[in-house]
GROMACS .gro file of C-alpha atoms in nm:
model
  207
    1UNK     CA    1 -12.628 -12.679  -1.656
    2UNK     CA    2 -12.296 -12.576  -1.751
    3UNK     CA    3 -12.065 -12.458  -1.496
    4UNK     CA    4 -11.717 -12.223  -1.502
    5UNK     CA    5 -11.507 -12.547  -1.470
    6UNK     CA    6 -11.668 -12.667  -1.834
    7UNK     CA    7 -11.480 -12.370  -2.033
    8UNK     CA    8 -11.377 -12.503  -2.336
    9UNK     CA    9 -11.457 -12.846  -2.296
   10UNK     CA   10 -11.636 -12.962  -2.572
   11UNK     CA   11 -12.038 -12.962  -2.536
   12UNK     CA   12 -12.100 -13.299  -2.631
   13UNK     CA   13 -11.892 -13.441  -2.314
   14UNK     CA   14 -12.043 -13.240  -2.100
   15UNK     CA   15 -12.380 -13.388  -2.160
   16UNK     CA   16 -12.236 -13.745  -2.167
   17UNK     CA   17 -12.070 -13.648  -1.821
   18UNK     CA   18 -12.376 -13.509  -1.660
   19UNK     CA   19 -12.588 -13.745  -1.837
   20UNK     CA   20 -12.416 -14.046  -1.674
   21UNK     CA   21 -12.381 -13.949  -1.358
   22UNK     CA   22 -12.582 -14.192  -1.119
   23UNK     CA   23 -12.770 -14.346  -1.449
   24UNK     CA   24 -12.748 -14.703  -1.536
   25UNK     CA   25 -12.762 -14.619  -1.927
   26UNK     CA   26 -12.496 -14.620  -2.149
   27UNK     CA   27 -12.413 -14.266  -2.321
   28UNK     CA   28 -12.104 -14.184  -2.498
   29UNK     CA   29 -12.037 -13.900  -2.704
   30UNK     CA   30 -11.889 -13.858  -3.020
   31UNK     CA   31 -11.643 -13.655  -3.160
   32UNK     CA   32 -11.753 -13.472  -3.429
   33UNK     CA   33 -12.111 -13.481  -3.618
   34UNK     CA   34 -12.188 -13.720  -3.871
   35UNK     CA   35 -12.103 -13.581  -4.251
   36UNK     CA   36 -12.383 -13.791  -4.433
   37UNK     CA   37 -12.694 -14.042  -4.379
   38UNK     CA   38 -12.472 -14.343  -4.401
   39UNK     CA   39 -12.228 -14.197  -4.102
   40UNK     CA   40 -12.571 -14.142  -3.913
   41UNK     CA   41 -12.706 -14.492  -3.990
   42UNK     CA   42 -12.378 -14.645  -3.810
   43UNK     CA   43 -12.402 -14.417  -3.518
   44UNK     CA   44 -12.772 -14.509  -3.476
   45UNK     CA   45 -12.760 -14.891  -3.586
   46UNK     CA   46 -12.817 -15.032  -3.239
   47UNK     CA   47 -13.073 -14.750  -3.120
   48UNK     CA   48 -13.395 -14.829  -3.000
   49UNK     CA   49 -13.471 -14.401  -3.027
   50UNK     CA   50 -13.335 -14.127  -3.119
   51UNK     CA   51 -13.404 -13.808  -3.000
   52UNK     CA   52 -13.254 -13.456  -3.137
   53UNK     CA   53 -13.263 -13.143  -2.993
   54UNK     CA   54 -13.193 -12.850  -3.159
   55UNK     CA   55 -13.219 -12.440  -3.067
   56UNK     CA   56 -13.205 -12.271  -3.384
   57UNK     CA   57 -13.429 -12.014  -3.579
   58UNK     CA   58 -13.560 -12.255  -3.836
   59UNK     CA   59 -13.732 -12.560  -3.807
   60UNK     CA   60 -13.542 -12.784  -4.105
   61UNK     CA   61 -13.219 -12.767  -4.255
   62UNK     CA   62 -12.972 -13.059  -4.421
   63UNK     CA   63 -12.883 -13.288  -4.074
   64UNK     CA   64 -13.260 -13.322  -3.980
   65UNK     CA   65 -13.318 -13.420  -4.328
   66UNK     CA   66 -12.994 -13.727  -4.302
   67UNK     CA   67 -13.123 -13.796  -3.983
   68UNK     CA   68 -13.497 -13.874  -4.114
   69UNK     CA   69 -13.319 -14.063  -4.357
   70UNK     CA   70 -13.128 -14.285  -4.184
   71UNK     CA   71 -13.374 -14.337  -3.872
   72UNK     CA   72 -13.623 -14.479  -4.182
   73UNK     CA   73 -13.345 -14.702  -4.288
   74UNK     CA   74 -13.286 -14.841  -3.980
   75UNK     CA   75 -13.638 -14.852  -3.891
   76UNK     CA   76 -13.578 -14.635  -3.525
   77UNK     CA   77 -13.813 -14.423  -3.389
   78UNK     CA   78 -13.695 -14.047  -3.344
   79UNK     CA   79 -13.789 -13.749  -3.099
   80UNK     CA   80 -13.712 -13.437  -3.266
   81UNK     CA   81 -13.703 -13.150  -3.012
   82UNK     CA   82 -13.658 -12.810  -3.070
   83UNK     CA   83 -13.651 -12.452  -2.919
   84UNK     CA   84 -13.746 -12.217  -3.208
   85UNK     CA   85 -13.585 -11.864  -3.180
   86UNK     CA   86 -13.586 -11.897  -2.788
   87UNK     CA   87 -13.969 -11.825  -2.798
   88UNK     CA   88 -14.122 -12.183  -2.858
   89UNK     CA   89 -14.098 -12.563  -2.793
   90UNK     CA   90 -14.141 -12.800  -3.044
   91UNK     CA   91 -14.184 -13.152  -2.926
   92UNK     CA   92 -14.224 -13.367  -3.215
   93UNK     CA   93 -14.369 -13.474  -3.458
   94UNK     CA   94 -14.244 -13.820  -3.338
   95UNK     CA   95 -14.169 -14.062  -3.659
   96UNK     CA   96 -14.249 -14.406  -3.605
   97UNK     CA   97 -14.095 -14.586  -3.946
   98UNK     CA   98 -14.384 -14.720  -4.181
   99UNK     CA   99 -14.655 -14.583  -3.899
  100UNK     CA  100 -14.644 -14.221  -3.888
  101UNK     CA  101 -14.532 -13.939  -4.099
  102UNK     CA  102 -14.164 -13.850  -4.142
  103UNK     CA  103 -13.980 -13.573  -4.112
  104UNK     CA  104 -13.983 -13.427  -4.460
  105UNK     CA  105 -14.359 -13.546  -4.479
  106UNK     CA  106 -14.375 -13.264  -4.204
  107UNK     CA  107 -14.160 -13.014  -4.378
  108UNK     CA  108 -14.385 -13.042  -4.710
  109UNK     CA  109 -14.694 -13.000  -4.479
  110UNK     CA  110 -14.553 -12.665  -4.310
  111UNK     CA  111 -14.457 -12.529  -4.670
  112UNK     CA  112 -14.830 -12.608  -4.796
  113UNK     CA  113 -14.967 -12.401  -4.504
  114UNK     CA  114 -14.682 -12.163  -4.446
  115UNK     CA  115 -14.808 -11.750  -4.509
  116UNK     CA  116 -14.516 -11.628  -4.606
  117UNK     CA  117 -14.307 -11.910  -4.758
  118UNK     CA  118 -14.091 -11.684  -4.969
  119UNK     CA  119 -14.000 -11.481  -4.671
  120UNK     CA  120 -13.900 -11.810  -4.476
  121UNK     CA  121 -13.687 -11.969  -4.766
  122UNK     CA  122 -13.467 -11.571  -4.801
  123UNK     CA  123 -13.419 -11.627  -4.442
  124UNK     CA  124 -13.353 -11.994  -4.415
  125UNK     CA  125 -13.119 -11.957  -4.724
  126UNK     CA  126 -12.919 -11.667  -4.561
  127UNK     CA  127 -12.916 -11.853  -4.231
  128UNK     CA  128 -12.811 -12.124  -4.348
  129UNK     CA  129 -12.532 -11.917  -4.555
  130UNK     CA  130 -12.369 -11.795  -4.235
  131UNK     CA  131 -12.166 -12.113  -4.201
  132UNK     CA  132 -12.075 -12.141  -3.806
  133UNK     CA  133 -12.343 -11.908  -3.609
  134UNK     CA  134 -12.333 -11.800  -3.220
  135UNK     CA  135 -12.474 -12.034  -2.987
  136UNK     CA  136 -12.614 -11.778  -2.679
  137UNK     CA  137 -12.760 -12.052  -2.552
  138UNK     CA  138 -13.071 -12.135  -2.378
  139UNK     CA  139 -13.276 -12.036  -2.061
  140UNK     CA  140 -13.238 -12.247  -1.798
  141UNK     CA  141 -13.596 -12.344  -1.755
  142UNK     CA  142 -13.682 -12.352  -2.129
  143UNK     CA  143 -13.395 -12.605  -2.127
  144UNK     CA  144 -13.543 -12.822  -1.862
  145UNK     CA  145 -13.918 -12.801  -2.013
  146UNK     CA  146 -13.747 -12.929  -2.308
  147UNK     CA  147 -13.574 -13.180  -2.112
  148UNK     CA  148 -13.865 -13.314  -1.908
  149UNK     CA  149 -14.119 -13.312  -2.178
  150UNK     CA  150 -13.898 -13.510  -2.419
  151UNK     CA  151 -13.854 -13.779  -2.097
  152UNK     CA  152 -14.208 -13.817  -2.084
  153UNK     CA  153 -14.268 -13.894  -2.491
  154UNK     CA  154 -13.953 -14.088  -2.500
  155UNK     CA  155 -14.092 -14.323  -2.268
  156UNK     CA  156 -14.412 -14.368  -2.433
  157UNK     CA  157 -14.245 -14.461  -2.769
  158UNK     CA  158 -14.048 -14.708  -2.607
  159UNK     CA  159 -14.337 -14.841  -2.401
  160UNK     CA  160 -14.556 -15.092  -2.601
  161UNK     CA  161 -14.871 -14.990  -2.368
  162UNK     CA  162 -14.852 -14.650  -2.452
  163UNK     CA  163 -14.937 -14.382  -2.724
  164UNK     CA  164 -14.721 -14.101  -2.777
  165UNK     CA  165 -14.875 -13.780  -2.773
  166UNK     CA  166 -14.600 -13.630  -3.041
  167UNK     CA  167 -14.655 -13.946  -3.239
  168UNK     CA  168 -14.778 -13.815  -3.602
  169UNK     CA  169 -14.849 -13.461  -3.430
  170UNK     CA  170 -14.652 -13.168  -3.330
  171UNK     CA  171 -14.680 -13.006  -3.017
  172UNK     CA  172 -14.603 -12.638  -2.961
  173UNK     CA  173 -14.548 -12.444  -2.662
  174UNK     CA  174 -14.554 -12.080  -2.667
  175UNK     CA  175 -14.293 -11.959  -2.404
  176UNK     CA  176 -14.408 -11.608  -2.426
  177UNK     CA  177 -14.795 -11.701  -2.344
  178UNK     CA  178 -14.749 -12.090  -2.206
  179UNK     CA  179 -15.004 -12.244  -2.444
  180UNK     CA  180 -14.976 -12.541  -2.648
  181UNK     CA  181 -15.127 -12.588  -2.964
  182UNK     CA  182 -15.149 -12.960  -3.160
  183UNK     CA  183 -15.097 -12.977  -3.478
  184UNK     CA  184 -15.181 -13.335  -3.679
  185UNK     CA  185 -14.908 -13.387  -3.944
  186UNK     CA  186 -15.044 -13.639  -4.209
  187UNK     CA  187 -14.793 -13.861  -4.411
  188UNK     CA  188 -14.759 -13.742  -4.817
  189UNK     CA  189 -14.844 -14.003  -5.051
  190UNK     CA  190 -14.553 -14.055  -5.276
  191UNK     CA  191 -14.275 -13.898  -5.010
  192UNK     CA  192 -13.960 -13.928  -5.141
  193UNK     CA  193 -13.854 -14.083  -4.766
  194UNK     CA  194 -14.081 -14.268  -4.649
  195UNK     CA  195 -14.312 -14.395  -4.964
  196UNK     CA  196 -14.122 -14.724  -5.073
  197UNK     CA  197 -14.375 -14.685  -5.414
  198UNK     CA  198 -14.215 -14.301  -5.428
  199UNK     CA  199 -13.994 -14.344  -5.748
  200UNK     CA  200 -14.244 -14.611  -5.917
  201UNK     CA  201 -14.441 -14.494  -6.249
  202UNK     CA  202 -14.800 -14.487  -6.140
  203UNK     CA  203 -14.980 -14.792  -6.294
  204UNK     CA  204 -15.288 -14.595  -6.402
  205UNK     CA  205 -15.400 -14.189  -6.463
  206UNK     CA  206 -15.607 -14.074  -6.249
  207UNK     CA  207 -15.840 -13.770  -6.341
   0.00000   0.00000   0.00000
């Protein structure tokens, strides 16, 4: 939580400082985002997982995409959380490099089954378009659910004896009716991230 005494400090130390208090891990902040995947790969060369958490009203934009990038590069399993227009939790779907699908595998599944797909790209375009965008914040408790849940998957990817339930999948939880719904996210043959045989001709025509 963030407290009157945190005014104008920047959000990223807060977390480290709160983060670290009474924790034997390591957490550090940095000063500004990373501009591009190779900036990302050097912040996350030494990572055993990364998580993200983001609370924004679309579920992909250019930094998840680096960020699938560069945990594929460095072969580092990633958590992507995110609270989606204050009204749901996404846990996952967990990428496990050459095991699971990746990121944009998952954004290429949600466009195939997406309604109204035009409607989503005018909106993602002119959200996108609005360059630096009022963070309200988040609900206390949506914040912790968020929090807790992405403890308990974090230590199943790192746990050898364990199966993460985000692993290939995403999870949803509906904050206005507090259901969850699963949702299987297959990898795409021939992904442009995570298909090393993406860019190579085809050796045969199939019909």
């Amino acid at each position: 939580y963030l407290s009157a005494t945190d005014a104008g400090v920047d959000a990223a130390e807060v977390i480290r400082r709160n983060l670290s208090a009474g924790s034997a891990c390591s957490v550090r902040s940095i000063a500004r985002r990373p501009a591009n995947v190779l900036e990302w790969r050097g912040l996350l060369a030494d990572a055993g997982l990364a998580i993200t958490a983001f609370c924004m009203p679309i579920v992909f934009n250019s930094e998840l995409e680096a960020i699938n990038k560069a945990v594929l590069a460095e072969g580092i399993r990633w958590l992507p959380l995110a609270v989606v227009d204050n009204r749901e939790l996404q846990v996952g779907p967990a990428v496990i490099p050459t095991e699971t699908a990746c990121y944009k595998c998952f954004e290429y599944r949600f466009r195939s089954n997406f309604t109204h797909l035009e409607s989503y790209d005018h909106f993602a375009q002119a959200f996108s378009a609005m360059g630096e965008v009022v963070d309200f914040g988040v609900l206390g408790p949506f914040a912790e659910i968020a929090g807790n849940f992405g403890a308990i998957e974090a230590m199943k990817l790192l746990s050898p004896e364990h199966v993460a339930e985000s692993a290939g999948k995403l999870v949803a939880f509906s904050l206005d009716t507090l259901s969850a719904k699963h949702h299987p996210v297959l990898r795409i043959p021939r992904c442009p991230h995570c298909d090393e045989y993406a860019e190579q001709c085809p050796e045969r025509v199939w019909a």
